[in-house]
Amino acid sequence: MNVYKPGNVKHKTGKVIHRRIEIERVKKMAFKIGVIRGDGIGPEIVGEALKVLQKVSEKYSQEFEYTEILLGGASIDVHGEPLTKEALAAAKECDAVLMGSIGGDTTTSPWYKLPANLRPEAGLLAIRKGLGLFANMRPAYLYEELKDACPLKEEIIGDGFDLVVMRELTGGLYFGDRKTTEENGLLTAVDTLTYNEEEIRRIAIRGFDIAMKRRKKVTSVDKANVLDSSRLWRKVVNEVAEDYPEVELNHMLVDNCAMQLVRDPKQFDVILTENMFGDILSDEASMVTGSIGMLSSASLKEGSFGLYEPSHGSAPDIAGKNLANPIATILSAAMLLRYSLNMDEAADAVEAAVKQVLKEGYRTVDIMSEGMTQCSTTEMGDLIAARI
Ligand code: IPM
Ligand code: MG
């Protein structure tokens, strides 16, 4: 906010030259950012993203106020549960939340001896649900500089690909009733997959909106040859499509989509799909870029609030070794600036800094290739922050 106040301006010679309008820059309101460091490599990669946000704060004279929030194993260790009511309430008070990763080694960590509803992942599902974050956007694109890391053949890669998975995040199989009982002496487990048309409509609208800002193509993915929930999905997506005549819509069965992602990823712009299909396909999409350590994600609702996290997990095997690639988290911070804080210019600057560092040949170990300069987590953060 600028406040204009009349006053005499002193020239550098010391003479008061004339009365003019003096601009007094009143400090902009600070944005409140929730910080979930989480488990495994989470604290390390979030530390680097905060370094970058610090640089953004200085460069764009925008104050950020941070609230630390415990989630996952980190919360279990302190409170005995993966998400407390207080932590959820604290997240709701923020303009946006930046998250690292949660969870540990499922075979060795004591967290996985707890009942399922008290494990780290339950906390992540609960915070998504509690914050109403129904739209999960996971971009997957091939960096020119990292083409060597792409596991696909040269002729498939061509001049690269750039797609985004729009995954429904608070419905479907991951949130339906589940139970394990004994039926006629046999252990029997049931999980239920439920969607109502409103849940489908709101994610479809987000998918089409994103497509309008991109190449205007939506591939809606379902299993309509088998599932009722998918037949409803298809019907509602077709209805929503009527409001977006410029967008080309096609429907694809999920098994075919899994195959098409490795056969010809270039055909996709926006992949719109339900929770579990999106969970699986987004891992596949990120792996075909060859650099899961590079991919960010945003979980959104109506309005500007969002939770931003890398697409990858907590990598407990390399935690604490200063080896993890912080780029996905730094790019998630860029998405946070863009979608929640409306700081597009700063977001562009962060993304450009990442590209610049790659161009200069710096690589963390996961994306290392011959002739490049290997660097640690903290070095990568410093290099990117220095280029903003
Ligand atoms: C993801 C993860 C989570 C999910 C797990 C950890 C619950 O796989 O963000 O993709 O399935 O949503
Ligand atoms: Mg997943």
Short mmCIF file of C-alpha atoms and ligand atoms in Angstrom, two decimals:
data_model
loop_
_atom_site.label_atom_id
_atom_site.label_comp_id
_atom_site.label_asym_id
_atom_site.label_seq_id
_atom_site.Cartn_x
_atom_site.Cartn_y
_atom_site.Cartn_z
CA MET A 1 0.00 0.00 0.00
CA ASN A 2 1.36 3.43 -0.86
CA VAL A 3 0.54 6.46 1.24
CA TYR A 4 0.99 9.84 -0.41
CA LYS A 5 1.83 12.76 1.80
CA PRO A 6 2.78 16.27 0.78
CA GLY A 7 6.21 17.44 1.89
CA ASN A 8 9.36 19.35 0.92
CA VAL A 9 11.98 17.24 -0.76
CA LYS A 10 15.64 17.86 -0.01
CA HIS A 11 17.98 17.68 -3.00
CA LYS A 12 21.34 15.98 -2.44
CA THR A 13 22.98 19.44 -2.43
CA GLY A 14 21.10 20.09 0.76
CA LYS A 15 18.71 22.62 -0.81
CA VAL A 16 15.02 22.13 -0.38
CA ILE A 17 14.00 22.20 -4.03
CA HIS A 18 10.21 22.26 -4.11
CA ARG A 19 7.16 20.89 -2.49
CA ARG A 20 6.15 17.66 -3.99
CA ILE A 21 4.43 14.45 -3.18
CA GLU A 22 6.56 12.27 -1.00
CA ILE A 23 5.85 8.62 -1.18
CA GLU A 24 6.00 6.75 2.01
CA ARG A 25 6.03 3.07 1.53
CA VAL A 26 4.06 1.50 4.26
CA LYS A 27 5.08 -2.03 5.00
CA LYS A 28 2.99 -4.60 3.07
CA MET A 29 1.02 -7.00 5.15
CA ALA A 30 2.96 -10.13 5.98
CA PHE A 31 1.75 -13.39 4.45
CA LYS A 32 1.31 -16.27 6.87
CA ILE A 33 2.96 -19.46 5.68
CA GLY A 34 2.54 -22.75 7.53
CA VAL A 35 5.67 -24.90 7.49
CA ILE A 36 5.44 -28.68 7.76
CA ARG A 37 8.96 -30.07 7.79
CA GLY A 38 7.75 -33.62 8.37
CA ASP A 39 9.88 -36.75 8.30
CA GLY A 40 12.84 -38.28 6.49
CA ILE A 41 14.42 -35.77 4.13
CA GLY A 42 11.51 -33.35 4.82
CA PRO A 43 13.37 -31.03 7.23
CA GLU A 44 16.37 -30.77 4.89
CA ILE A 45 14.45 -29.94 1.72
CA VAL A 46 12.09 -27.53 3.49
CA GLY A 47 15.13 -25.76 4.96
CA GLU A 48 16.36 -25.05 1.42
CA ALA A 49 12.96 -23.85 0.21
CA LEU A 50 12.83 -21.45 3.18
CA LYS A 51 16.26 -20.12 2.15
CA VAL A 52 14.79 -19.35 -1.26
CA LEU A 53 11.67 -17.73 0.25
CA GLN A 54 13.95 -15.59 2.44
CA LYS A 55 15.64 -14.31 -0.71
CA VAL A 56 12.25 -13.65 -2.31
CA SER A 57 11.15 -11.79 0.80
CA GLU A 58 14.18 -9.47 0.58
CA LYS A 59 14.03 -8.95 -3.16
CA TYR A 60 10.30 -8.23 -3.33
CA SER A 61 10.02 -6.48 0.07
CA GLN A 62 7.38 -8.90 1.17
CA GLU A 63 7.37 -10.19 4.70
CA PHE A 64 6.53 -13.83 5.42
CA GLU A 65 5.49 -15.03 8.84
CA TYR A 66 6.08 -18.72 9.45
CA THR A 67 4.09 -21.08 11.64
CA GLU A 68 5.68 -24.47 12.29
CA ILE A 69 3.14 -27.32 12.07
CA LEU A 70 3.79 -30.92 13.09
CA LEU A 71 2.51 -33.68 10.82
CA GLY A 72 3.18 -37.37 10.31
CA GLY A 73 5.88 -39.16 12.28
CA ALA A 74 7.17 -35.88 13.69
CA SER A 75 3.77 -35.34 15.30
CA ILE A 76 3.45 -38.96 16.45
CA ASP A 77 6.75 -38.64 18.30
CA VAL A 78 5.54 -35.58 20.21
CA HIS A 79 1.76 -36.05 20.53
CA GLY A 80 1.16 -39.73 19.82
CA GLU A 81 -0.97 -38.92 16.77
CA PRO A 82 -0.08 -37.83 13.21
CA LEU A 83 -2.23 -34.66 13.18
CA THR A 84 -3.60 -32.86 16.22
CA LYS A 85 -6.68 -30.62 16.20
CA GLU A 86 -4.40 -27.71 17.11
CA ALA A 87 -2.11 -28.38 14.15
CA LEU A 88 -5.07 -28.45 11.75
CA ALA A 89 -6.40 -25.22 13.26
CA ALA A 90 -2.97 -23.60 12.88
CA ALA A 91 -2.87 -24.60 9.19
CA LYS A 92 -6.31 -23.07 8.66
CA GLU A 93 -5.00 -19.73 9.95
CA CYS A 94 -2.35 -19.57 7.20
CA ASP A 95 -2.47 -18.12 3.67
CA ALA A 96 -0.68 -21.23 2.42
CA VAL A 97 1.23 -24.22 3.75
CA LEU A 98 4.58 -25.52 2.54
CA MET A 99 5.28 -29.15 3.27
CA GLY A 100 8.30 -31.44 2.96
CA SER A 101 7.38 -35.10 3.22
CA ILE A 102 6.02 -37.49 5.80
CA GLY A 103 6.42 -41.16 6.65
CA GLY A 104 9.26 -43.55 7.34
CA ASP A 105 10.51 -46.99 6.42
CA THR A 106 7.37 -49.12 6.59
CA THR A 107 9.26 -52.29 7.57
CA THR A 108 11.49 -50.87 10.31
CA SER A 109 9.93 -47.69 11.69
CA PRO A 110 7.96 -48.05 14.95
CA TRP A 111 5.31 -45.71 13.46
CA TYR A 112 4.10 -48.68 11.38
CA LYS A 113 3.39 -50.79 14.46
CA LEU A 114 0.59 -48.35 15.33
CA PRO A 115 -3.01 -48.87 14.20
CA ALA A 116 -3.52 -47.60 10.63
CA ASN A 117 -5.39 -44.47 11.72
CA LEU A 118 -2.42 -43.34 13.83
CA ARG A 119 0.29 -43.79 11.20
CA PRO A 120 2.01 -40.88 9.41
CA GLU A 121 0.01 -41.22 6.16
CA ALA A 122 -3.28 -40.96 8.05
CA GLY A 123 -2.15 -37.49 9.15
CA LEU A 124 -1.56 -36.41 5.56
CA LEU A 125 -4.97 -37.68 4.43
CA ALA A 126 -6.57 -35.97 7.44
CA ILE A 127 -4.96 -32.59 6.80
CA ARG A 128 -6.00 -32.71 3.12
CA LYS A 129 -9.56 -33.56 4.12
CA GLY A 130 -9.60 -31.13 7.05
CA LEU A 131 -8.45 -28.27 4.85
CA GLY A 132 -10.85 -29.27 2.05
CA LEU A 133 -8.04 -29.62 -0.51
CA PHE A 134 -9.90 -31.54 -3.18
CA ALA A 135 -7.73 -30.65 -6.18
CA ASN A 136 -4.20 -31.95 -6.45
CA MET A 137 -2.17 -30.60 -9.30
CA ARG A 138 0.99 -32.47 -10.23
CA PRO A 139 2.92 -31.13 -13.19
CA ALA A 140 5.34 -33.47 -14.92
CA TYR A 141 7.62 -32.09 -17.55
CA LEU A 142 10.92 -32.90 -19.03
CA TYR A 143 13.69 -30.42 -18.38
CA GLU A 144 15.79 -29.91 -21.47
CA GLU A 145 18.90 -30.05 -19.24
CA LEU A 146 17.85 -33.40 -17.75
CA LYS A 147 16.88 -35.23 -20.92
CA ASP A 148 19.61 -37.79 -20.20
CA ALA A 149 17.79 -38.86 -17.04
CA CYS A 150 14.58 -39.68 -18.94
CA PRO A 151 14.21 -43.46 -19.20
CA LEU A 152 12.27 -43.27 -22.48
CA LYS A 153 13.76 -43.75 -25.93
CA GLU A 154 14.95 -40.72 -27.86
CA GLU A 155 12.21 -41.07 -30.50
CA ILE A 156 9.51 -41.08 -27.82
CA ILE A 157 10.96 -38.05 -26.01
CA GLY A 158 11.21 -35.94 -29.18
CA ASP A 159 11.23 -32.31 -28.11
CA GLY A 160 9.99 -33.17 -24.63
CA PHE A 161 6.62 -33.32 -22.91
CA ASP A 162 4.74 -31.20 -20.43
CA LEU A 163 1.64 -32.51 -18.70
CA VAL A 164 -0.21 -32.04 -15.46
CA VAL A 165 -2.14 -34.61 -13.48
CA MET A 166 -5.23 -33.14 -11.81
CA ARG A 167 -6.04 -35.65 -9.11
CA GLU A 168 -9.20 -35.62 -6.98
CA LEU A 169 -7.79 -35.64 -3.46
CA THR A 170 -10.47 -35.94 -0.78
CA GLY A 171 -12.85 -38.62 -2.05
CA GLY A 172 -12.89 -42.09 -3.52
CA LEU A 173 -11.25 -45.20 -2.19
CA TYR A 174 -8.86 -43.45 0.19
CA PHE A 175 -11.72 -41.92 2.17
CA GLY A 176 -14.43 -44.56 1.97
CA ASP A 177 -15.40 -46.91 4.80
CA ARG A 178 -13.04 -49.82 5.28
CA LYS A 179 -12.90 -52.79 7.57
CA THR A 180 -11.33 -56.19 8.01
CA THR A 181 -13.53 -58.92 9.47
CA GLU A 182 -13.62 -62.66 9.62
CA GLU A 183 -16.24 -64.19 7.31
CA ASN A 184 -16.76 -67.94 7.61
CA GLY A 185 -13.33 -68.33 9.14
CA LEU A 186 -11.64 -66.24 6.41
CA LEU A 187 -10.14 -62.82 7.00
CA THR A 188 -11.97 -60.48 4.62
CA ALA A 189 -11.17 -56.84 3.89
CA VAL A 190 -13.49 -54.24 2.36
CA ASP A 191 -12.65 -50.76 1.04
CA THR A 192 -15.36 -48.63 -0.50
CA LEU A 193 -15.11 -46.24 -3.42
CA THR A 194 -17.72 -43.49 -3.35
CA TYR A 195 -18.11 -40.28 -5.33
CA ASN A 196 -21.04 -37.95 -5.55
CA GLU A 197 -21.59 -35.78 -8.60
CA GLU A 198 -20.64 -32.59 -6.77
CA GLU A 199 -17.22 -33.98 -5.81
CA ILE A 200 -16.64 -34.89 -9.45
CA ARG A 201 -17.92 -31.59 -10.80
CA ARG A 202 -15.66 -29.36 -8.70
CA ILE A 203 -12.46 -31.22 -9.64
CA ALA A 204 -13.53 -31.35 -13.30
CA ILE A 205 -14.01 -27.58 -13.29
CA ARG A 206 -10.50 -27.13 -11.85
CA GLY A 207 -9.13 -29.44 -14.54
CA PHE A 208 -10.80 -27.53 -17.37
CA ASP A 209 -9.76 -24.19 -15.87
CA ILE A 210 -6.13 -25.29 -15.83
CA ALA A 211 -6.44 -26.61 -19.40
CA MET A 212 -7.67 -23.18 -20.53
CA LYS A 213 -4.35 -21.73 -19.31
CA ARG A 214 -2.38 -24.46 -21.07
CA ARG A 215 -2.82 -26.31 -24.38
CA LYS A 216 -6.59 -26.72 -23.91
CA LYS A 217 -6.74 -30.49 -23.84
CA VAL A 218 -8.25 -32.65 -21.11
CA THR A 219 -7.88 -36.42 -20.92
CA SER A 220 -10.34 -37.71 -18.34
CA VAL A 221 -9.19 -41.05 -16.98
CA ASP A 222 -11.54 -43.64 -15.49
CA LYS A 223 -12.46 -47.31 -15.51
CA ALA A 224 -15.94 -46.81 -16.94
CA ASN A 225 -15.96 -50.29 -18.50
CA VAL A 226 -16.20 -51.73 -14.96
CA LEU A 227 -16.95 -49.19 -12.23
CA ASP A 228 -20.17 -47.32 -11.53
CA SER A 229 -18.19 -44.50 -9.91
CA SER A 230 -16.31 -44.14 -13.21
CA ARG A 231 -19.53 -44.07 -15.26
CA LEU A 232 -20.78 -41.22 -13.07
CA TRP A 233 -17.36 -39.55 -13.40
CA ARG A 234 -17.61 -39.66 -17.19
CA LYS A 235 -21.17 -38.32 -17.23
CA VAL A 236 -20.32 -35.34 -15.01
CA VAL A 237 -17.08 -34.56 -16.87
CA ASN A 238 -19.06 -34.50 -20.14
CA GLU A 239 -21.52 -32.03 -18.58
CA VAL A 240 -18.73 -29.75 -17.35
CA ALA A 241 -17.07 -29.90 -20.78
CA GLU A 242 -20.11 -28.18 -22.30
CA ASP A 243 -19.03 -24.99 -20.53
CA TYR A 244 -15.58 -25.19 -22.11
CA PRO A 245 -16.15 -25.44 -25.87
CA GLU A 246 -12.53 -24.47 -26.58
CA VAL A 247 -11.17 -27.43 -24.66
CA GLU A 248 -10.73 -30.75 -26.42
CA LEU A 249 -11.90 -33.57 -24.17
CA ASN A 250 -11.19 -37.25 -24.52
CA HIS A 251 -11.85 -40.15 -22.17
CA MET A 252 -9.32 -42.86 -21.52
CA LEU A 253 -9.43 -46.03 -19.45
CA VAL A 254 -6.87 -46.04 -16.66
CA ASP A 255 -5.02 -49.16 -17.80
CA ASN A 256 -4.64 -47.70 -21.26
CA CYS A 257 -3.48 -44.39 -19.77
CA ALA A 258 -0.75 -46.16 -17.78
CA MET A 259 0.45 -47.61 -21.06
CA GLN A 260 0.11 -44.40 -23.08
CA LEU A 261 2.20 -42.49 -20.53
CA VAL A 262 5.26 -44.52 -21.48
CA ARG A 263 4.31 -45.00 -25.13
CA ASP A 264 3.56 -41.39 -26.02
CA PRO A 265 3.51 -38.91 -23.11
CA LYS A 266 3.42 -35.97 -25.55
CA GLN A 267 -0.27 -36.57 -26.25
CA PHE A 268 -1.23 -35.37 -22.75
CA ASP A 269 -1.88 -31.86 -21.53
CA VAL A 270 -4.19 -32.21 -18.49
CA ILE A 271 -4.94 -35.68 -17.11
CA LEU A 272 -8.09 -35.39 -14.99
CA THR A 273 -8.75 -38.32 -12.69
CA GLU A 274 -10.00 -39.66 -9.37
CA ASN A 275 -7.94 -40.11 -6.22
CA MET A 276 -6.36 -43.56 -6.53
CA PHE A 277 -5.84 -43.46 -10.29
CA GLY A 278 -4.22 -40.05 -9.84
CA ASP A 279 -1.97 -41.32 -7.07
CA ILE A 280 -0.66 -44.08 -9.31
CA LEU A 281 -0.52 -42.19 -12.60
CA SER A 282 1.21 -39.17 -11.06
CA ASP A 283 4.06 -41.36 -9.80
CA GLU A 284 4.33 -42.88 -13.25
CA ALA A 285 4.22 -39.47 -14.95
CA SER A 286 6.95 -38.14 -12.69
CA MET A 287 9.15 -41.16 -13.24
CA VAL A 288 9.01 -40.84 -17.02
CA THR A 289 10.56 -37.40 -16.63
CA GLY A 290 13.44 -39.26 -14.99
CA SER A 291 13.63 -36.85 -12.11
CA ILE A 292 11.03 -37.33 -9.42
CA GLY A 293 13.26 -35.11 -7.26
CA MET A 294 12.28 -32.18 -9.51
CA LEU A 295 8.50 -32.29 -9.43
CA SER A 296 6.34 -30.07 -7.30
CA SER A 297 2.67 -30.30 -6.44
CA ALA A 298 -0.16 -28.14 -5.18
CA SER A 299 -3.27 -29.21 -3.29
CA LEU A 300 -5.98 -26.63 -3.73
CA LYS A 301 -9.59 -25.78 -2.94
CA GLU A 302 -11.80 -22.89 -4.03
CA GLY A 303 -10.05 -19.60 -3.35
CA SER A 304 -6.34 -19.07 -2.99
CA PHE A 305 -5.38 -21.29 -0.05
CA GLY A 306 -3.19 -24.27 -0.88
CA LEU A 307 -0.78 -26.85 0.50
CA TYR A 308 2.37 -27.29 -1.52
CA GLU A 309 4.64 -30.29 -1.39
CA PRO A 310 7.09 -32.15 -3.59
CA SER A 311 5.62 -35.11 -5.49
CA HIS A 312 8.20 -37.45 -4.01
CA GLY A 313 8.24 -39.13 -0.60
CA SER A 314 10.38 -38.90 2.53
CA ALA A 315 13.29 -41.10 1.31
CA PRO A 316 14.27 -42.31 4.81
CA ASP A 317 17.31 -44.11 3.37
CA ILE A 318 19.08 -40.84 2.56
CA ALA A 319 17.65 -38.68 5.35
CA GLY A 320 20.11 -36.54 7.27
CA LYS A 321 22.91 -37.07 4.76
CA ASN A 322 22.64 -33.75 2.89
CA LEU A 323 22.07 -35.71 -0.33
CA ALA A 324 18.40 -35.08 -1.12
CA ASN A 325 17.37 -32.96 -4.08
CA PRO A 326 15.58 -29.86 -2.73
CA ILE A 327 14.40 -28.68 -6.16
CA ALA A 328 10.90 -30.20 -6.02
CA THR A 329 10.27 -28.42 -2.72
CA ILE A 330 11.75 -25.16 -4.02
CA LEU A 331 9.49 -25.41 -7.08
CA SER A 332 6.56 -26.14 -4.74
CA ALA A 333 7.41 -22.88 -2.97
CA ALA A 334 7.28 -21.21 -6.41
CA MET A 335 3.78 -22.64 -6.92
CA LEU A 336 2.84 -21.33 -3.48
CA LEU A 337 3.98 -17.85 -4.48
CA ARG A 338 2.03 -18.08 -7.74
CA TYR A 339 -1.26 -19.67 -6.69
CA SER A 340 -1.72 -18.62 -3.06
CA LEU A 341 0.14 -15.32 -2.71
CA ASN A 342 -0.39 -13.98 -6.23
CA MET A 343 3.36 -13.26 -6.52
CA ASP A 344 3.81 -14.35 -10.13
CA GLU A 345 6.96 -12.37 -10.72
CA ALA A 346 8.66 -13.95 -7.72
CA ALA A 347 7.48 -17.40 -8.81
CA ASP A 348 8.96 -16.81 -12.28
CA ALA A 349 12.23 -15.73 -10.65
CA VAL A 350 12.44 -18.92 -8.56
CA GLU A 351 11.73 -21.13 -11.59
CA ALA A 352 14.29 -19.24 -13.67
CA ALA A 353 16.88 -19.62 -10.91
CA VAL A 354 16.34 -23.40 -10.89
CA LYS A 355 16.78 -23.57 -14.67
CA GLN A 356 19.89 -21.41 -14.47
CA VAL A 357 21.54 -23.64 -11.88
CA LEU A 358 20.82 -26.71 -14.03
CA LYS A 359 22.18 -24.94 -17.07
CA GLU A 360 25.37 -24.18 -15.18
CA GLY A 361 25.74 -27.92 -14.65
CA TYR A 362 24.99 -28.31 -10.95
CA ARG A 363 23.31 -31.57 -9.96
CA THR A 364 22.33 -33.35 -6.77
CA VAL A 365 23.24 -37.03 -6.77
CA ASP A 366 19.82 -38.27 -8.02
CA ILE A 367 20.15 -36.33 -11.29
CA MET A 368 23.94 -36.47 -11.58
CA SER A 369 25.43 -37.30 -14.96
CA GLU A 370 28.89 -37.24 -16.51
CA GLY A 371 30.63 -33.90 -16.74
CA MET A 372 28.31 -32.18 -14.28
CA THR A 373 29.17 -30.76 -10.86
CA GLN A 374 27.71 -32.73 -7.99
CA CYS A 375 26.41 -30.75 -5.06
CA SER A 376 24.70 -31.39 -1.73
CA THR A 377 21.20 -30.42 -0.61
CA THR A 378 22.42 -27.24 1.11
CA GLU A 379 24.72 -26.27 -1.76
CA MET A 380 21.84 -26.61 -4.22
CA GLY A 381 19.66 -24.37 -2.03
CA ASP A 382 22.42 -21.77 -1.79
CA LEU A 383 23.04 -21.84 -5.56
CA ILE A 384 19.36 -21.30 -6.36
CA ALA A 385 18.84 -18.61 -3.71
CA ALA A 386 21.89 -16.74 -5.02
CA ARG A 387 20.35 -16.56 -8.51
CA ILE A 388 17.12 -14.89 -7.46
C1 IPM B 1 0.91 -39.08 -2.40
C2 IPM B 1 1.19 -40.17 -1.41
C3 IPM B 1 0.03 -40.20 -0.42
C4 IPM B 1 -1.24 -40.43 -1.22
C5 IPM B 1 0.19 -41.22 0.70
C6 IPM B 1 1.45 -41.00 1.48
C7 IPM B 1 -1.01 -41.26 1.61
O1 IPM B 1 1.35 -41.37 -2.06
O2 IPM B 1 0.84 -37.91 -1.99
O3 IPM B 1 0.79 -39.39 -3.58
O4 IPM B 1 -1.54 -41.54 -1.59
O5 IPM B 1 -1.91 -39.46 -1.50
MG MG B 2 1.45 -41.23 -4.14
#
